[in-house]
Amino acid sequence: MKCRVCGKPANINLRSYKTALCEEDFIAFLEKRVSATIGKYRLIDEADRPIVAVSGGKDSLSLWYMMNKLGYVSDGIYIDLGIEGYSERSLEKVRQMADTLRRRVYVFHVRNALQKGIDGVARVIRRPTCSACGTIKRYIMNRVCIDKGYTVLATGHNLDDEASALFGNVLYWKREYLWKKNVVLEGRGEHLVKKIKPFFLCSEREIAAYAIMKGIDYIYEECPYSEGAKTLVYKEMLNRIEESSPGTKIMFVKGYLKMLKEKGDEKEDGRESRYCLRCGYPTFSDKCSFCWLLDKFGTEYDVEFDQYN
Ligand code: Q46
Ligand code: ZN
């Protein structure tokens, strides 16, 4: 197989694009796609100060690396969930990338805040581990932006993440979640920052190839709590469909985005949006779920970040 651009031996076959590319041209191809996504969906303005949510995995570290390379100078935020071994190893990869990019990374330690790792926190509030994790991550990532003056929060969600979540929402007709996925979620006032997903249209395989070609050192192991997650089953099923009909995943997600645009801004959720009486974060009741969690721990704790670089 030859590279469609330069004719040299190809390093990757992209069946959904009916093309094969050498390393150099593949890197340029993927960076161009991310640039186009940022431009088309107006993810970042010139005046913006972006920050990337990094986990130590291939998607977030590749995104952090690529954004800086494309000229979107950005720092990082890492949430240490206090999972023995795994969290330290992940943080190490994040630090390495911070050094490579010469950028700052903020670190929030769940154990410093609540004296327990994420599984212990989940037990206290009697919620599944991933639900407790989601509450903390959503809050802290927004909070770092508000406290430190970042205007855009970028996450490494990729095409496979979006397609599988969408698949699950359609399968069970979860109307309350169905139309909430987007490449960009606008912020609200001073309390809710804009969120963007520049890898929305890049597959997991493409990002893994990019990370390897660029020598990005990421953590291969998955979070121990991700095992058995339904989305992994959906990803596997979508991969099988993709195998027999290349291009299905991207069509599925692009079709969804088109419908979302046609649908406009209709609000399905009739709930009135309010602000948390304790911290000012948008919520649907008197207190946001993070402050509710702090109450369960009986702590008046105020959020603090460690800073690296
Ligand atoms: S939610 Fe669950 Fe993930 Fe949090 S506890 Fe791990 S698997 S990291 S995206
Ligand atoms: Zn609150």
mmCIF file of C-alpha atoms and ligand atoms in Angstrom:
data_model
loop_
_atom_site.group_PDB
_atom_site.id
_atom_site.type_symbol
_atom_site.label_atom_id
_atom_site.label_comp_id
_atom_site.label_asym_id
_atom_site.label_seq_id
_atom_site.Cartn_x
_atom_site.Cartn_y
_atom_site.Cartn_z
ATOM 1 C CA MET A 1 0.000 0.000 0.000
ATOM 2 C CA LYS A 2 1.262 3.448 -0.915
ATOM 3 C CA CYS A 3 0.643 6.833 0.660
ATOM 4 C CA ARG A 4 -1.987 8.649 -1.372
ATOM 5 C CA VAL A 5 -0.161 11.965 -0.948
ATOM 6 C CA CYS A 6 3.512 11.191 -1.572
ATOM 7 C CA GLY A 7 3.587 7.622 -2.926
ATOM 8 C CA LYS A 8 5.951 6.367 -0.192
ATOM 9 C CA PRO A 9 5.005 3.162 1.657
ATOM 10 C CA ALA A 10 1.881 3.825 3.752
ATOM 11 C CA ASN A 11 1.902 3.413 7.545
ATOM 12 C CA ILE A 12 -1.833 3.523 8.124
ATOM 13 C CA ASN A 13 -4.862 2.461 6.148
ATOM 14 C CA LEU A 14 -7.928 4.629 6.779
ATOM 15 C CA ARG A 15 -10.755 2.571 5.366
ATOM 16 C CA SER A 16 -13.466 5.054 6.339
ATOM 17 C CA TYR A 17 -11.709 7.675 4.184
ATOM 18 C CA LYS A 18 -10.722 5.132 1.502
ATOM 19 C CA THR A 19 -7.139 6.238 1.818
ATOM 20 C CA ALA A 20 -3.728 5.156 3.096
ATOM 21 C CA LEU A 21 -1.030 7.519 4.344
ATOM 22 C CA CYS A 22 2.604 7.539 5.434
ATOM 23 C CA GLU A 23 3.472 8.753 8.929
ATOM 24 C CA GLU A 24 4.240 12.321 7.961
ATOM 25 C CA ASP A 25 1.134 12.778 5.851
ATOM 26 C CA PHE A 26 -1.095 11.086 8.401
ATOM 27 C CA ILE A 27 0.073 13.506 11.116
ATOM 28 C CA ALA A 28 -0.628 16.452 8.823
ATOM 29 C CA PHE A 29 -4.025 14.955 7.864
ATOM 30 C CA LEU A 30 -5.163 14.528 11.470
ATOM 31 C CA GLU A 31 -3.912 17.934 12.598
ATOM 32 C CA LYS A 32 -5.718 19.505 9.658
ATOM 33 C CA ARG A 33 -8.958 17.786 10.650
ATOM 34 C CA VAL A 34 -8.675 19.046 14.240
ATOM 35 C CA SER A 35 -7.864 22.548 13.008
ATOM 36 C CA ALA A 36 -10.895 22.421 10.727
ATOM 37 C CA THR A 37 -13.117 21.254 13.608
ATOM 38 C CA ILE A 38 -11.860 24.107 15.806
ATOM 39 C CA GLY A 39 -12.548 26.593 13.008
ATOM 40 C CA LYS A 40 -15.893 25.238 11.774
ATOM 41 C CA TYR A 41 -17.474 24.982 15.221
ATOM 42 C CA ARG A 42 -15.749 28.124 16.548
ATOM 43 C CA LEU A 43 -14.278 26.279 19.461
ATOM 44 C CA ILE A 44 -11.550 28.787 20.348
ATOM 45 C CA ASP A 45 -11.392 32.546 19.745
ATOM 46 C CA GLU A 46 -8.231 34.556 19.640
ATOM 47 C CA ALA A 47 -8.950 36.124 23.001
ATOM 48 C CA ASP A 48 -9.566 32.755 24.671
ATOM 49 C CA ARG A 49 -7.335 31.162 27.299
ATOM 50 C CA PRO A 50 -7.852 27.413 26.916
ATOM 51 C CA ILE A 51 -7.032 24.654 29.392
ATOM 52 C CA VAL A 52 -7.035 20.914 28.662
ATOM 53 C CA ALA A 53 -8.441 18.275 31.035
ATOM 54 C CA VAL A 54 -5.701 15.641 31.125
ATOM 55 C CA SER A 55 -5.897 12.122 32.503
ATOM 56 C CA GLY A 56 -2.554 10.713 31.368
ATOM 57 C CA GLY A 57 -4.255 8.675 28.629
ATOM 58 C CA LYS A 58 -3.585 8.910 24.891
ATOM 59 C CA ASP A 59 -6.563 11.097 23.992
ATOM 60 C CA SER A 60 -6.070 13.901 26.484
ATOM 61 C CA LEU A 61 -2.270 13.983 26.210
ATOM 62 C CA SER A 62 -2.443 13.964 22.396
ATOM 63 C CA LEU A 63 -4.990 16.764 22.522
ATOM 64 C CA TRP A 64 -2.842 18.844 24.870
ATOM 65 C CA TYR A 65 0.194 18.276 22.673
ATOM 66 C CA MET A 66 -1.657 18.982 19.409
ATOM 67 C CA MET A 67 -3.398 22.124 20.640
ATOM 68 C CA ASN A 68 -0.084 23.636 21.675
ATOM 69 C CA LYS A 69 1.454 22.577 18.390
ATOM 70 C CA LEU A 70 -1.383 24.203 16.443
ATOM 71 C CA GLY A 71 -0.795 27.441 18.326
ATOM 72 C CA TYR A 72 -3.576 27.133 20.901
ATOM 73 C CA VAL A 73 -1.296 27.644 23.861
ATOM 74 C CA SER A 74 -2.892 25.856 26.796
ATOM 75 C CA ASP A 75 -2.226 24.616 30.324
ATOM 76 C CA GLY A 76 -3.623 21.415 31.849
ATOM 77 C CA ILE A 77 -5.795 20.275 34.754
ATOM 78 C CA TYR A 78 -5.395 16.803 36.266
ATOM 79 C CA ILE A 79 -7.701 15.276 38.869
ATOM 80 C CA ASP A 80 -5.959 12.784 41.128
ATOM 81 C CA LEU A 81 -8.721 10.346 42.064
ATOM 82 C CA GLY A 82 -6.558 8.681 44.697
ATOM 83 C CA ILE A 83 -6.646 5.238 43.027
ATOM 84 C CA GLU A 84 -3.617 3.414 44.369
ATOM 85 C CA GLY A 85 -0.849 3.055 41.824
ATOM 86 C CA TYR A 86 -2.943 4.034 38.830
ATOM 87 C CA SER A 87 -3.357 7.692 39.838
ATOM 88 C CA GLU A 88 0.371 8.150 40.558
ATOM 89 C CA ARG A 89 1.368 6.538 37.272
ATOM 90 C CA SER A 90 -1.104 8.718 35.365
ATOM 91 C CA LEU A 91 0.125 11.888 37.053
ATOM 92 C CA GLU A 92 3.689 10.996 36.135
ATOM 93 C CA LYS A 93 2.741 10.920 32.420
ATOM 94 C CA VAL A 94 0.946 14.236 32.788
ATOM 95 C CA ARG A 95 4.001 15.817 34.418
ATOM 96 C CA GLN A 96 6.245 14.534 31.640
ATOM 97 C CA MET A 97 4.026 16.153 29.038
ATOM 98 C CA ALA A 98 3.880 19.393 31.038
ATOM 99 C CA ASP A 99 7.696 19.446 30.930
ATOM 100 C CA THR A 100 7.780 18.683 27.201
ATOM 101 C CA LEU A 101 5.318 21.474 26.459
ATOM 102 C CA ARG A 102 6.709 23.746 29.165
ATOM 103 C CA ARG A 103 3.205 24.387 30.315
ATOM 104 C CA ARG A 104 1.609 24.484 33.742
ATOM 105 C CA VAL A 105 -0.633 21.758 35.094
ATOM 106 C CA TYR A 106 -3.018 22.184 38.020
ATOM 107 C CA VAL A 107 -3.589 19.123 40.161
ATOM 108 C CA PHE A 108 -6.599 18.514 42.373
ATOM 109 C CA HIS A 109 -6.156 15.683 44.888
ATOM 110 C CA VAL A 110 -9.426 14.018 45.917
ATOM 111 C CA ARG A 111 -7.648 12.533 48.969
ATOM 112 C CA ASN A 112 -6.510 15.949 50.204
ATOM 113 C CA ALA A 113 -10.029 17.245 49.927
ATOM 114 C CA LEU A 114 -12.023 14.332 51.350
ATOM 115 C CA GLN A 115 -9.423 12.086 53.020
ATOM 116 C CA LYS A 116 -10.497 9.196 50.818
ATOM 117 C CA GLY A 117 -9.903 7.913 47.319
ATOM 118 C CA ILE A 118 -12.768 7.986 44.824
ATOM 119 C CA ASP A 119 -14.053 4.506 45.782
ATOM 120 C CA GLY A 120 -14.211 5.541 49.461
ATOM 121 C CA VAL A 121 -16.007 8.761 48.512
ATOM 122 C CA ALA A 122 -18.541 6.750 46.499
ATOM 123 C CA ARG A 123 -19.185 4.462 49.460
ATOM 124 C CA VAL A 124 -19.880 7.391 51.783
ATOM 125 C CA ILE A 125 -22.419 8.973 49.439
ATOM 126 C CA ARG A 126 -23.780 5.568 48.341
ATOM 127 C CA ARG A 127 -23.317 6.161 44.643
ATOM 128 C CA PRO A 128 -21.492 4.146 41.983
ATOM 129 C CA THR A 129 -17.782 5.079 41.771
ATOM 130 C CA CYS A 130 -18.118 6.572 38.288
ATOM 131 C CA SER A 131 -21.047 8.709 39.361
ATOM 132 C CA ALA A 132 -19.056 10.196 42.292
ATOM 133 C CA CYS A 133 -16.123 10.675 39.922
ATOM 134 C CA GLY A 134 -18.323 12.471 37.363
ATOM 135 C CA THR A 135 -19.661 14.876 39.988
ATOM 136 C CA ILE A 136 -16.175 15.779 41.203
ATOM 137 C CA LYS A 137 -14.634 16.039 37.736
ATOM 138 C CA ARG A 138 -17.383 18.239 36.290
ATOM 139 C CA TYR A 139 -17.199 20.585 39.233
ATOM 140 C CA ILE A 140 -13.429 20.807 39.618
ATOM 141 C CA MET A 141 -12.737 21.253 35.905
ATOM 142 C CA ASN A 142 -15.178 24.114 35.748
ATOM 143 C CA ARG A 143 -13.877 25.542 39.003
ATOM 144 C CA VAL A 144 -10.243 25.668 37.885
ATOM 145 C CA CYS A 145 -11.321 27.744 34.894
ATOM 146 C CA ILE A 146 -13.340 30.168 36.991
ATOM 147 C CA ASP A 147 -10.677 30.499 39.711
ATOM 148 C CA LYS A 148 -7.656 30.740 37.408
ATOM 149 C CA GLY A 149 -9.137 32.718 34.523
ATOM 150 C CA TYR A 150 -9.372 30.107 31.723
ATOM 151 C CA THR A 151 -12.162 30.719 29.241
ATOM 152 C CA VAL A 152 -12.401 27.345 27.455
ATOM 153 C CA LEU A 153 -12.112 23.798 28.798
ATOM 154 C CA ALA A 154 -11.036 21.206 26.215
ATOM 155 C CA THR A 155 -11.547 17.475 26.761
ATOM 156 C CA GLY A 156 -10.146 14.550 24.787
ATOM 157 C CA HIS A 157 -13.458 12.825 23.973
ATOM 158 C CA ASN A 158 -13.084 11.124 20.616
ATOM 159 C CA LEU A 159 -15.391 9.839 17.899
ATOM 160 C CA ASP A 160 -15.684 6.396 19.512
ATOM 161 C CA ASP A 161 -16.630 7.913 22.888
ATOM 162 C CA GLU A 162 -19.286 10.067 21.282
ATOM 163 C CA ALA A 163 -20.646 7.341 18.983
ATOM 164 C CA SER A 164 -20.934 4.823 21.825
ATOM 165 C CA ALA A 165 -22.612 7.298 24.185
ATOM 166 C CA LEU A 166 -24.998 8.286 21.418
ATOM 167 C CA PHE A 167 -25.676 4.631 20.632
ATOM 168 C CA GLY A 168 -26.561 3.959 24.292
ATOM 169 C CA ASN A 169 -28.837 7.014 24.448
ATOM 170 C CA VAL A 170 -30.667 5.929 21.308
ATOM 171 C CA LEU A 171 -30.880 2.295 22.377
ATOM 172 C CA TYR A 172 -32.693 3.224 25.589
ATOM 173 C CA TRP A 173 -34.257 6.411 24.179
ATOM 174 C CA LYS A 174 -32.782 8.559 26.914
ATOM 175 C CA ARG A 175 -34.349 11.777 25.711
ATOM 176 C CA GLU A 176 -32.956 13.738 28.645
ATOM 177 C CA TYR A 177 -29.376 13.052 27.470
ATOM 178 C CA LEU A 178 -29.836 12.516 23.755
ATOM 179 C CA TRP A 179 -29.533 16.103 22.538
ATOM 180 C CA LYS A 180 -26.945 17.246 25.053
ATOM 181 C CA LYS A 181 -23.878 15.955 23.227
ATOM 182 C CA ASN A 182 -22.100 18.474 21.076
ATOM 183 C CA VAL A 183 -18.667 19.553 19.863
ATOM 184 C CA VAL A 184 -19.119 22.700 21.904
ATOM 185 C CA LEU A 185 -21.213 23.481 24.964
ATOM 186 C CA GLU A 186 -21.467 27.192 25.537
ATOM 187 C CA GLY A 187 -20.786 28.516 29.024
ATOM 188 C CA ARG A 188 -23.112 30.600 31.127
ATOM 189 C CA GLY A 189 -22.141 33.872 32.773
ATOM 190 C CA GLU A 190 -19.257 33.931 35.199
ATOM 191 C CA HIS A 191 -19.962 30.535 36.674
ATOM 192 C CA LEU A 192 -20.017 28.039 33.841
ATOM 193 C CA VAL A 193 -17.152 27.821 31.366
ATOM 194 C CA LYS A 194 -17.429 26.888 27.675
ATOM 195 C CA LYS A 195 -16.536 23.232 26.986
ATOM 196 C CA ILE A 196 -15.101 21.943 23.740
ATOM 197 C CA LYS A 197 -14.217 18.564 22.218
ATOM 198 C CA PRO A 198 -11.737 19.114 19.354
ATOM 199 C CA PHE A 199 -11.370 15.307 18.811
ATOM 200 C CA PHE A 200 -15.124 14.797 18.296
ATOM 201 C CA LEU A 201 -14.536 13.647 14.711
ATOM 202 C CA CYS A 202 -11.270 11.712 15.248
ATOM 203 C CA SER A 203 -11.419 8.000 15.977
ATOM 204 C CA GLU A 204 -9.673 6.287 18.856
ATOM 205 C CA ARG A 205 -7.522 4.375 16.397
ATOM 206 C CA GLU A 206 -6.407 7.574 14.663
ATOM 207 C CA ILE A 207 -5.501 9.203 17.950
ATOM 208 C CA ALA A 208 -3.613 6.121 19.151
ATOM 209 C CA ALA A 209 -1.669 6.118 15.873
ATOM 210 C CA TYR A 210 -0.922 9.832 16.271
ATOM 211 C CA ALA A 211 0.281 9.325 19.868
ATOM 212 C CA ILE A 212 2.596 6.491 18.840
ATOM 213 C CA MET A 213 3.957 8.313 15.789
ATOM 214 C CA LYS A 214 4.613 11.422 17.891
ATOM 215 C CA GLY A 215 6.227 9.413 20.692
ATOM 216 C CA ILE A 216 3.684 10.628 23.246
ATOM 217 C CA ASP A 217 4.249 8.641 26.426
ATOM 218 C CA TYR A 218 0.814 7.856 27.855
ATOM 219 C CA ILE A 219 -0.607 5.408 30.358
ATOM 220 C CA TYR A 220 -1.823 2.245 28.624
ATOM 221 C CA GLU A 221 -3.880 0.884 31.508
ATOM 222 C CA GLU A 222 -7.483 1.995 31.776
ATOM 223 C CA CYS A 223 -9.016 3.222 35.012
ATOM 224 C CA PRO A 224 -9.830 0.059 37.027
ATOM 225 C CA TYR A 225 -13.447 1.222 37.370
ATOM 226 C CA SER A 226 -14.014 1.370 33.623
ATOM 227 C CA GLU A 227 -14.098 -2.409 33.374
ATOM 228 C CA GLY A 228 -17.527 -3.712 32.511
ATOM 229 C CA ALA A 229 -18.806 -0.255 31.573
ATOM 230 C CA LYS A 230 -21.631 -0.506 29.069
ATOM 231 C CA THR A 231 -19.969 1.968 26.748
ATOM 232 C CA LEU A 232 -17.127 -0.523 26.215
ATOM 233 C CA VAL A 233 -19.660 -3.068 24.923
ATOM 234 C CA TYR A 234 -21.153 -0.437 22.604
ATOM 235 C CA LYS A 235 -17.683 0.489 21.358
ATOM 236 C CA GLU A 236 -16.991 -3.138 20.534
ATOM 237 C CA MET A 237 -20.284 -3.491 18.679
ATOM 238 C CA LEU A 238 -19.704 -0.294 16.712
ATOM 239 C CA ASN A 239 -16.219 -1.506 15.824
ATOM 240 C CA ARG A 240 -17.728 -4.684 14.375
ATOM 241 C CA ILE A 241 -20.171 -2.649 12.307
ATOM 242 C CA GLU A 242 -17.312 -0.370 11.227
ATOM 243 C CA GLU A 243 -15.292 -3.400 10.182
ATOM 244 C CA SER A 244 -17.948 -4.547 7.735
ATOM 245 C CA SER A 245 -19.088 -1.038 6.718
ATOM 246 C CA PRO A 246 -16.195 1.434 7.034
ATOM 247 C CA GLY A 247 -17.288 4.998 7.683
ATOM 248 C CA THR A 248 -20.409 4.092 9.687
ATOM 249 C CA LYS A 249 -19.217 5.677 12.937
ATOM 250 C CA ILE A 250 -18.370 9.024 11.405
ATOM 251 C CA MET A 251 -21.655 9.065 9.466
ATOM 252 C CA PHE A 252 -23.585 8.247 12.637
ATOM 253 C CA VAL A 253 -22.005 11.120 14.571
ATOM 254 C CA LYS A 254 -22.067 13.638 11.716
ATOM 255 C CA GLY A 255 -25.721 12.779 11.032
ATOM 256 C CA TYR A 256 -26.482 13.429 14.685
ATOM 257 C CA LEU A 257 -24.725 16.826 14.593
ATOM 258 C CA LYS A 258 -26.725 17.779 11.510
ATOM 259 C CA MET A 259 -30.003 16.865 13.202
ATOM 260 C CA LEU A 260 -28.936 18.753 16.314
ATOM 261 C CA LYS A 261 -28.337 21.869 14.232
ATOM 262 C CA GLU A 262 -31.688 21.558 12.478
ATOM 263 C CA LYS A 263 -33.367 21.063 15.793
ATOM 264 C CA GLY A 264 -31.970 24.364 17.094
ATOM 265 C CA ASP A 265 -31.956 25.428 20.680
ATOM 266 C CA GLU A 266 -35.239 23.915 21.832
ATOM 267 C CA LYS A 267 -35.113 23.238 25.512
ATOM 268 C CA GLU A 268 -36.423 19.792 26.388
ATOM 269 C CA ASP A 269 -35.560 20.089 30.017
ATOM 270 C CA GLY A 270 -38.248 22.295 31.489
ATOM 271 C CA ARG A 271 -36.368 22.604 34.792
ATOM 272 C CA GLU A 272 -35.478 26.090 35.903
ATOM 273 C CA SER A 273 -31.745 26.686 36.178
ATOM 274 C CA ARG A 274 -30.489 28.248 39.415
ATOM 275 C CA TYR A 275 -27.189 28.917 41.159
ATOM 276 C CA CYS A 276 -25.778 27.032 44.135
ATOM 277 C CA LEU A 277 -26.281 29.039 47.331
ATOM 278 C CA ARG A 278 -22.889 27.900 48.645
ATOM 279 C CA CYS A 279 -20.570 28.254 45.649
ATOM 280 C CA GLY A 280 -22.545 29.923 42.838
ATOM 281 C CA TYR A 281 -22.202 26.983 40.414
ATOM 282 C CA PRO A 282 -25.248 26.436 38.143
ATOM 283 C CA THR A 283 -27.592 23.795 39.516
ATOM 284 C CA PHE A 284 -31.253 22.784 39.497
ATOM 285 C CA SER A 285 -31.718 22.968 43.247
ATOM 286 C CA ASP A 286 -30.442 25.045 46.193
ATOM 287 C CA LYS A 287 -27.066 23.331 46.280
ATOM 288 C CA CYS A 288 -24.955 21.885 43.489
ATOM 289 C CA SER A 289 -24.049 18.204 43.652
ATOM 290 C CA PHE A 290 -20.449 18.952 44.706
ATOM 291 C CA CYS A 291 -21.562 21.050 47.685
ATOM 292 C CA TRP A 292 -24.114 18.337 48.486
ATOM 293 C CA LEU A 293 -21.200 15.867 48.516
ATOM 294 C CA LEU A 294 -19.175 18.120 50.852
ATOM 295 C CA ASP A 295 -22.185 18.254 53.165
ATOM 296 C CA LYS A 296 -22.265 14.456 53.293
ATOM 297 C CA PHE A 297 -18.662 14.631 54.499
ATOM 298 C CA GLY A 298 -19.534 17.396 56.936
ATOM 299 C CA THR A 299 -16.705 19.548 55.638
ATOM 300 C CA GLU A 300 -16.430 23.249 54.885
ATOM 301 C CA TYR A 301 -13.492 22.507 52.601
ATOM 302 C CA ASP A 302 -12.661 25.098 49.952
ATOM 303 C CA VAL A 303 -11.192 23.944 46.649
ATOM 304 C CA GLU A 304 -7.408 24.159 46.293
ATOM 305 C CA PHE A 305 -5.082 23.188 43.486
ATOM 306 C CA ASP A 306 -1.448 22.128 43.449
ATOM 307 C CA GLN A 307 0.519 23.651 40.643
ATOM 308 C CA TYR A 308 3.225 21.991 38.629
ATOM 309 C CA ASN A 309 5.484 24.213 36.442
HETATM 310 S S1 Q46 B 1 -15.640 7.824 35.530
HETATM 311 FE FE1 Q46 B 1 -15.235 5.808 36.350
HETATM 312 FE FE2 Q46 B 1 -13.883 7.049 34.411
HETATM 313 FE FE3 Q46 B 1 -13.866 8.069 36.876
HETATM 314 S S2 Q46 B 1 -13.890 6.216 38.083
HETATM 315 FE FE4 Q46 B 1 -12.534 5.779 36.382
HETATM 316 S S3 Q46 B 1 -13.891 4.855 34.893
HETATM 317 S S4 Q46 B 1 -12.104 7.768 35.573
HETATM 318 S S5 Q46 B 1 -13.845 8.258 32.569
HETATM 319 ZN ZN ZN B 2 -21.997 24.444 45.065
#
